[in-house]
Every structure is written in structure tokens, then in C-alpha cells.
Amino acid sequence: MTSGAAVRVEPAGSPAYEVRIGPGIAAAFADEIAGLPGIQQGRLFAVIDTGIPPAWVDTVLDACAAEGFDVTRFTIDPSEKNKSIETFRAVLCAMADAGIERREPVLALGGGIVGDIAGFAAASYRRGVPVIQCPTTLLAAVDASVGGKTGVNLSLPDGSLLKNMAGAFHQPAAVLADVSALVSLDERTFRAGLAECVKHGMIAADWSDAGLLEWTRESMDRILARQPGVLVDLIARNVAVKARVVAADEREQSDTGGRALLNLGHTYAHAIETIDGLAPDGGPLLHGEAVALGLVAAAECSRSMGRLGASDVLVVRGVVEQCGLPSKISGLPDDATLLDRMMHDKKTSGGRLRLTLLRGLGRAELVSDPPAEAIAAGWSAIRA
Ligand code: GLY
């Protein structure tokens, strides 16, 4: 039987919590929920992603009911459009209708979208109730569920959609990464989650895991076969890197990097991920697919500034391709349009572009106003 793992997250300004990882961990943890700090037994409000198998949801929630929780269910169809103020309001209303009190928890069962909405509702309802995150995608397990970022998109009257523009930092009381939930993920979604693992590997030398990228490359066959034991190790090592970054800079306030280093590849990615027609199915890229391209672009931008060797860029491209993720794409707009889109990313500061770049494989830092030619070299590297 595959054993599990636990990683402790210790944010400076919030109570510490554990990320438990293993097959069946979400149901197995039910008897510990009432013992978590700030939680009392009573009602439990479950926010459920429609994309996850009902049988898995029933197993988890039946275990909670067996521990004496009175469970209310609320389902969300996860899409960027539904990650809205309207859905947030509907969750809050349902929580009020269920009579949820201040020490009664929200349980978020799903991918990053559901976790972000449920977390934001938990942060706001009665000025804050506990949330337990149960990520069911690889991306949510290694990234979105850990670190307390919650929120929804803002849709402006002119029709533009500002991603994650309204939200709060609200650290979970626990994270339960159940690797059995990952088995049923469709192949494209599973592979997209690997992009955040590659990203962690590309910065991990500065965060006490210099071997992470190499281990990911060597373990790729077993990862893609979704062997439970290797998934536990993959999630645990990635969460440990993220936990160290979050402990150093819980609210992304550091001027020298900290949590902003987790945006490696993301400024490039955000410039292309909402463009329709880039994916083979004629729709937009998944976030992880855009991040994979962004990682190659950021590596090449770093090389073009003399910060990274050409062989390291090849390593990055190689691991992205090993994951089955795109490292080149056709149909991108011209450089000027892409640069303009990068400037409008919410990570820009005072109208200046700050990019997370590499200063060697495994080491990232923030660079203000990188030269336009270096940024363009990044875009060239991913044009098919
Ligand atoms: N996903 C980046 C962060 O949590 O800061």
C-alpha cells in the first residue's frame, strides 16, 4: 500500500497548517477535522467541483457525516466565466441559508477555480470561517491550494475580464491532497498541472531542493503513469518548495523576490492564455499549457540577457516536452501586441514591467524593465 506524506506550512502571519498527501486522505482525515484549531463540530459547507467523480465526493462527505458533521453541498461548474462575483455571492447566500457559524468549516473539493472561490467565500463570510482545501487536480495540489491566495475574476462593464482581481489571503486550516482523485483526471488537465512542477524545479535550488528538476525528469515515466507513490513524492516535494516561499513572503510583499518568484513564466503565460484558437481543439490554452510556454520563453529571455546558459534553455524545453506540454506554438500575435499584453498583467508595478527570470537553473530573481529585445527573444523561442 502506498504511504502518504505531510508537509507543514508556516506562514509568518497566520497559523501553521499541514498539507497531507496520500491515496484516500480526504476521507481518512474526516475524524481529524473537528480537532483542527478554530473548528467546531456542527455544520460543514462543501463546495464541489462538477468535474470530479460523484462517488469520490460521496466517500469524502459520507466520512464527514459519519463524524457527526451536518453537510450542506454546493456545486460549481468550474470555468473562468463562473469564477465571478455572482458565483461568490451565490456561495455566501447558500452558506447563510445553511446557517453556517463562525467555527464551522468550508470544505473545497475540486480544482483551482473551486478552491479559489470557496476560499474567498470562507475568507469573507462572517469576516472569516475556516476552509479546508481538498485539491483534485495536480495543479491545485502543488500550487493553488497551498499558500492562502483566494479570489474571483472581475468582469468590467467594457467586457474585459480581470483575472483574480478581487480576493483575499486566507490560509487554509488544512490541505488534503488525495492522489486517488488525480487518477480520473483527463490526460490534458493532468499534464497541464505538471507545468507548475517544472516551474518549482526551475527555482528550487534557492529553496533547499536543488535536485527537484532532475528528479522530475528522471521520474517522468512513472509520473505520467500516475503511480500513486511517485505522485505522493511529486506533490510533497513541490508543496515543500512552495511552503518555504510562502513562509518567507506570505503576502507577496518582498521587493527582492519571495512569492513573486512563483510567477516565473506567468507574465508570458498571462499574455497568451485568454487568446482563443491557440489550443489544438480551437479553444484557448489551459493555464498550465500557457505556463509551459511561458517557462521556455522566460528561460530564453534570461539566456538572452546572459543570465542562463543555452544548454539550460534546452533542459527546460526538454522537460516541458517530456511532460507532453507545448514548447512552441503557432498563431501568436506580433511582439508589440504581446508586450502590450504583458504590460497590462496585474503583476506590473507602477507601469514598470517586472519579470521573474533565472540567474542559473534553479535560481530565480525579479528583474525590472528587462530590455525589449530580451523579452522578444523569449517570444521568438516559442513561435512554431
Ligand atoms: N501561484 C502563485 C502563488 O501562490 O503565489
Short mmCIF file of N, CA, C and O in Angstrom, two decimals, residues 26-87:
data_model
loop_
_atom_site.label_atom_id
_atom_site.label_comp_id
_atom_site.label_asym_id
_atom_site.label_seq_id
_atom_site.Cartn_x
_atom_site.Cartn_y
_atom_site.Cartn_z
N ALA A 26 -8.48 12.37 1.87
CA ALA A 26 -9.57 13.31 2.15
C ALA A 26 -10.61 12.66 3.06
O ALA A 26 -11.06 13.26 4.04
N ALA A 27 -10.99 11.41 2.74
CA ALA A 27 -11.97 10.72 3.59
C ALA A 27 -11.33 10.32 4.92
O ALA A 27 -11.95 10.45 5.98
N ALA A 28 -10.08 9.86 4.86
CA ALA A 28 -9.42 9.37 6.07
C ALA A 28 -9.22 10.48 7.10
O ALA A 28 -9.12 10.22 8.30
N PHE A 29 -9.16 11.73 6.63
CA PHE A 29 -8.90 12.86 7.54
C PHE A 29 -10.16 13.31 8.28
O PHE A 29 -10.07 14.11 9.21
N ALA A 30 -11.34 12.79 7.87
CA ALA A 30 -12.61 13.31 8.43
C ALA A 30 -12.61 13.32 9.96
O ALA A 30 -13.13 14.26 10.58
N ASP A 31 -11.99 12.30 10.56
CA ASP A 31 -12.03 12.25 12.04
C ASP A 31 -11.07 13.24 12.70
O ASP A 31 -11.04 13.35 13.92
N GLU A 32 -10.29 13.97 11.88
CA GLU A 32 -9.39 14.97 12.47
C GLU A 32 -9.91 16.40 12.30
O GLU A 32 -9.35 17.34 12.85
N ILE A 33 -10.97 16.56 11.47
CA ILE A 33 -11.43 17.92 11.15
C ILE A 33 -11.83 18.68 12.41
O ILE A 33 -11.42 19.82 12.64
N ALA A 34 -12.63 18.02 13.25
CA ALA A 34 -13.14 18.72 14.44
C ALA A 34 -12.02 19.09 15.41
O ALA A 34 -12.20 19.98 16.25
N GLY A 35 -10.87 18.44 15.28
CA GLY A 35 -9.75 18.75 16.17
C GLY A 35 -8.83 19.85 15.66
O GLY A 35 -7.88 20.25 16.34
N LEU A 36 -9.12 20.38 14.45
CA LEU A 36 -8.26 21.45 13.91
C LEU A 36 -8.52 22.75 14.67
O LEU A 36 -9.66 23.01 15.08
N PRO A 37 -7.48 23.58 14.84
CA PRO A 37 -7.68 24.84 15.56
C PRO A 37 -8.77 25.68 14.90
O PRO A 37 -8.80 25.79 13.67
N GLY A 38 -9.65 26.22 15.70
CA GLY A 38 -10.68 27.14 15.17
C GLY A 38 -11.89 26.45 14.60
O GLY A 38 -12.80 27.12 14.09
N ILE A 39 -11.93 25.12 14.65
CA ILE A 39 -13.08 24.41 14.06
C ILE A 39 -13.86 23.70 15.16
O ILE A 39 -13.27 23.11 16.07
N GLN A 40 -15.19 23.80 15.06
CA GLN A 40 -16.01 23.02 15.98
C GLN A 40 -16.88 22.08 15.16
O GLN A 40 -17.18 22.36 14.00
N GLN A 41 -17.26 20.98 15.77
CA GLN A 41 -18.15 20.06 15.07
C GLN A 41 -19.53 20.69 14.99
O GLN A 41 -19.97 21.37 15.90
N GLY A 42 -20.19 20.51 13.88
CA GLY A 42 -21.51 21.09 13.67
C GLY A 42 -21.82 20.97 12.20
O GLY A 42 -21.79 19.88 11.64
N ARG A 43 -22.01 22.13 11.56
CA ARG A 43 -22.28 22.09 10.12
C ARG A 43 -20.96 22.14 9.34
O ARG A 43 -19.95 22.64 9.85
N LEU A 44 -21.03 21.65 8.12
CA LEU A 44 -19.87 21.72 7.21
C LEU A 44 -20.41 22.06 5.83
O LEU A 44 -21.38 21.46 5.38
N PHE A 45 -19.80 23.07 5.20
CA PHE A 45 -20.29 23.53 3.90
C PHE A 45 -19.31 23.07 2.81
O PHE A 45 -18.18 23.53 2.75
N ALA A 46 -19.77 22.13 1.98
CA ALA A 46 -18.90 21.57 0.94
C ALA A 46 -19.15 22.27 -0.39
O ALA A 46 -20.28 22.32 -0.86
N VAL A 47 -18.09 22.82 -0.96
CA VAL A 47 -18.17 23.43 -2.30
C VAL A 47 -17.53 22.43 -3.26
O VAL A 47 -16.36 22.08 -3.12
N ILE A 48 -18.33 21.97 -4.21
CA ILE A 48 -17.94 20.79 -5.01
C ILE A 48 -17.83 21.15 -6.49
O ILE A 48 -18.74 21.74 -7.07
N ASP A 49 -16.72 20.75 -7.07
CA ASP A 49 -16.45 20.92 -8.49
C ASP A 49 -17.27 19.89 -9.27
O ASP A 49 -17.20 18.69 -8.95
N THR A 50 -18.04 20.33 -10.27
CA THR A 50 -18.86 19.36 -11.02
C THR A 50 -17.99 18.37 -11.80
O THR A 50 -18.48 17.33 -12.23
N GLY A 51 -16.71 18.70 -11.97
CA GLY A 51 -15.84 17.83 -12.78
C GLY A 51 -15.30 16.62 -12.05
O GLY A 51 -14.60 15.81 -12.64
N ILE A 52 -15.60 16.46 -10.76
CA ILE A 52 -14.99 15.33 -10.05
C ILE A 52 -16.01 14.20 -9.86
O ILE A 52 -17.21 14.45 -9.75
N PRO A 53 -15.51 12.95 -9.83
CA PRO A 53 -16.44 11.81 -9.79
C PRO A 53 -17.34 11.86 -8.54
O PRO A 53 -16.84 11.97 -7.42
N PRO A 54 -18.66 11.73 -8.75
CA PRO A 54 -19.60 11.78 -7.61
C PRO A 54 -19.28 10.73 -6.54
O PRO A 54 -19.45 11.00 -5.36
N ALA A 55 -18.79 9.56 -6.96
CA ALA A 55 -18.52 8.51 -5.97
C ALA A 55 -17.42 8.95 -5.00
O ALA A 55 -17.48 8.67 -3.80
N TRP A 56 -16.41 9.65 -5.53
CA TRP A 56 -15.31 10.14 -4.66
C TRP A 56 -15.85 11.21 -3.69
O TRP A 56 -15.55 11.20 -2.51
N VAL A 57 -16.70 12.09 -4.23
CA VAL A 57 -17.30 13.13 -3.37
C VAL A 57 -18.11 12.48 -2.26
O VAL A 57 -18.01 12.85 -1.08
N ASP A 58 -18.92 11.48 -2.63
CA ASP A 58 -19.76 10.81 -1.63
C ASP A 58 -18.91 10.15 -0.55
O ASP A 58 -19.23 10.23 0.64
N THR A 59 -17.81 9.53 -0.96
CA THR A 59 -16.95 8.87 0.04
C THR A 59 -16.42 9.89 1.05
O THR A 59 -16.44 9.66 2.26
N VAL A 60 -15.99 11.04 0.55
CA VAL A 60 -15.43 12.06 1.45
C VAL A 60 -16.52 12.63 2.35
O VAL A 60 -16.36 12.72 3.58
N LEU A 61 -17.66 12.99 1.75
CA LEU A 61 -18.69 13.67 2.55
C LEU A 61 -19.42 12.69 3.47
O LEU A 61 -19.84 13.09 4.57
N ASP A 62 -19.54 11.42 3.06
CA ASP A 62 -20.14 10.42 3.97
C ASP A 62 -19.24 10.24 5.19
O ASP A 62 -19.72 10.06 6.31
N ALA A 63 -17.92 10.30 4.96
CA ALA A 63 -16.99 10.17 6.10
C ALA A 63 -17.16 11.36 7.05
O ALA A 63 -17.12 11.20 8.28
N CYS A 64 -17.38 12.55 6.49
CA CYS A 64 -17.60 13.74 7.35
C CYS A 64 -18.90 13.58 8.12
O CYS A 64 -18.98 13.89 9.32
N ALA A 65 -19.95 13.10 7.43
CA ALA A 65 -21.25 12.92 8.10
C ALA A 65 -21.12 11.87 9.21
O ALA A 65 -21.69 12.04 10.30
N ALA A 66 -20.34 10.83 8.94
CA ALA A 66 -20.17 9.77 9.95
C ALA A 66 -19.46 10.31 11.20
O ALA A 66 -19.60 9.75 12.29
N GLU A 67 -18.71 11.39 11.03
CA GLU A 67 -18.03 12.02 12.18
C GLU A 67 -18.93 13.03 12.88
O GLU A 67 -18.50 13.77 13.76
N GLY A 68 -20.19 13.13 12.42
CA GLY A 68 -21.15 13.99 13.11
C GLY A 68 -21.35 15.35 12.46
O GLY A 68 -22.06 16.19 13.02
N PHE A 69 -20.74 15.59 11.29
CA PHE A 69 -20.95 16.89 10.62
C PHE A 69 -22.26 16.86 9.84
O PHE A 69 -22.59 15.86 9.19
N ASP A 70 -22.97 17.97 9.89
CA ASP A 70 -24.20 18.15 9.12
C ASP A 70 -23.77 18.84 7.81
O ASP A 70 -23.43 20.02 7.81
N VAL A 71 -23.74 18.07 6.73
CA VAL A 71 -23.09 18.53 5.49
C VAL A 71 -24.09 19.19 4.55
O VAL A 71 -25.13 18.62 4.24
N THR A 72 -23.76 20.41 4.08
CA THR A 72 -24.51 21.06 3.00
C THR A 72 -23.63 21.04 1.76
O THR A 72 -22.43 21.32 1.86
N ARG A 73 -24.21 20.72 0.61
CA ARG A 73 -23.44 20.67 -0.64
C ARG A 73 -23.79 21.84 -1.54
O ARG A 73 -24.97 22.18 -1.68
N PHE A 74 -22.78 22.40 -2.17
CA PHE A 74 -22.99 23.46 -3.18
C PHE A 74 -22.06 23.14 -4.35
O PHE A 74 -20.86 23.00 -4.16
N THR A 75 -22.61 23.00 -5.56
CA THR A 75 -21.75 22.62 -6.69
C THR A 75 -21.47 23.81 -7.61
O THR A 75 -22.30 24.70 -7.78
N ILE A 76 -20.28 23.80 -8.18
CA ILE A 76 -19.86 24.86 -9.11
C ILE A 76 -19.31 24.21 -10.37
O ILE A 76 -18.46 23.30 -10.31
N ASP A 77 -19.78 24.71 -11.50
CA ASP A 77 -19.24 24.29 -12.79
C ASP A 77 -17.99 25.16 -13.02
O ASP A 77 -18.11 26.38 -13.19
N PRO A 78 -16.79 24.59 -12.98
CA PRO A 78 -15.59 25.42 -12.94
C PRO A 78 -15.22 25.99 -14.31
O PRO A 78 -14.85 25.26 -15.21
N SER A 79 -15.33 27.29 -14.46
CA SER A 79 -14.86 27.96 -15.68
C SER A 79 -14.41 29.35 -15.24
O SER A 79 -14.84 29.84 -14.18
N GLU A 80 -13.57 29.99 -16.05
CA GLU A 80 -13.13 31.36 -15.70
C GLU A 80 -14.34 32.29 -15.65
O GLU A 80 -14.38 33.22 -14.85
N LYS A 81 -15.34 32.03 -16.50
CA LYS A 81 -16.55 32.87 -16.51
C LYS A 81 -17.32 32.72 -15.18
O LYS A 81 -17.83 33.69 -14.63
N ASN A 82 -17.38 31.48 -14.71
CA ASN A 82 -18.10 31.25 -13.44
C ASN A 82 -17.29 31.64 -12.20
O ASN A 82 -17.82 31.62 -11.10
N LYS A 83 -16.01 31.95 -12.41
CA LYS A 83 -15.20 32.38 -11.25
C LYS A 83 -15.48 33.88 -11.04
O LYS A 83 -14.64 34.74 -11.23
N SER A 84 -16.71 34.13 -10.63
CA SER A 84 -17.23 35.51 -10.71
C SER A 84 -17.77 35.97 -9.36
O SER A 84 -18.02 35.17 -8.44
N ILE A 85 -18.00 37.27 -9.28
CA ILE A 85 -18.65 37.86 -8.10
C ILE A 85 -20.03 37.23 -7.91
O ILE A 85 -20.48 37.01 -6.78
N GLU A 86 -20.71 36.90 -9.03
CA GLU A 86 -22.06 36.32 -8.93
C GLU A 86 -22.00 34.94 -8.25
O GLU A 86 -22.82 34.62 -7.38
N THR A 87 -21.01 34.11 -8.65
CA THR A 87 -20.89 32.79 -8.02
C THR A 87 -20.50 32.94 -6.56
O THR A 87 -21.02 32.24 -5.68
#
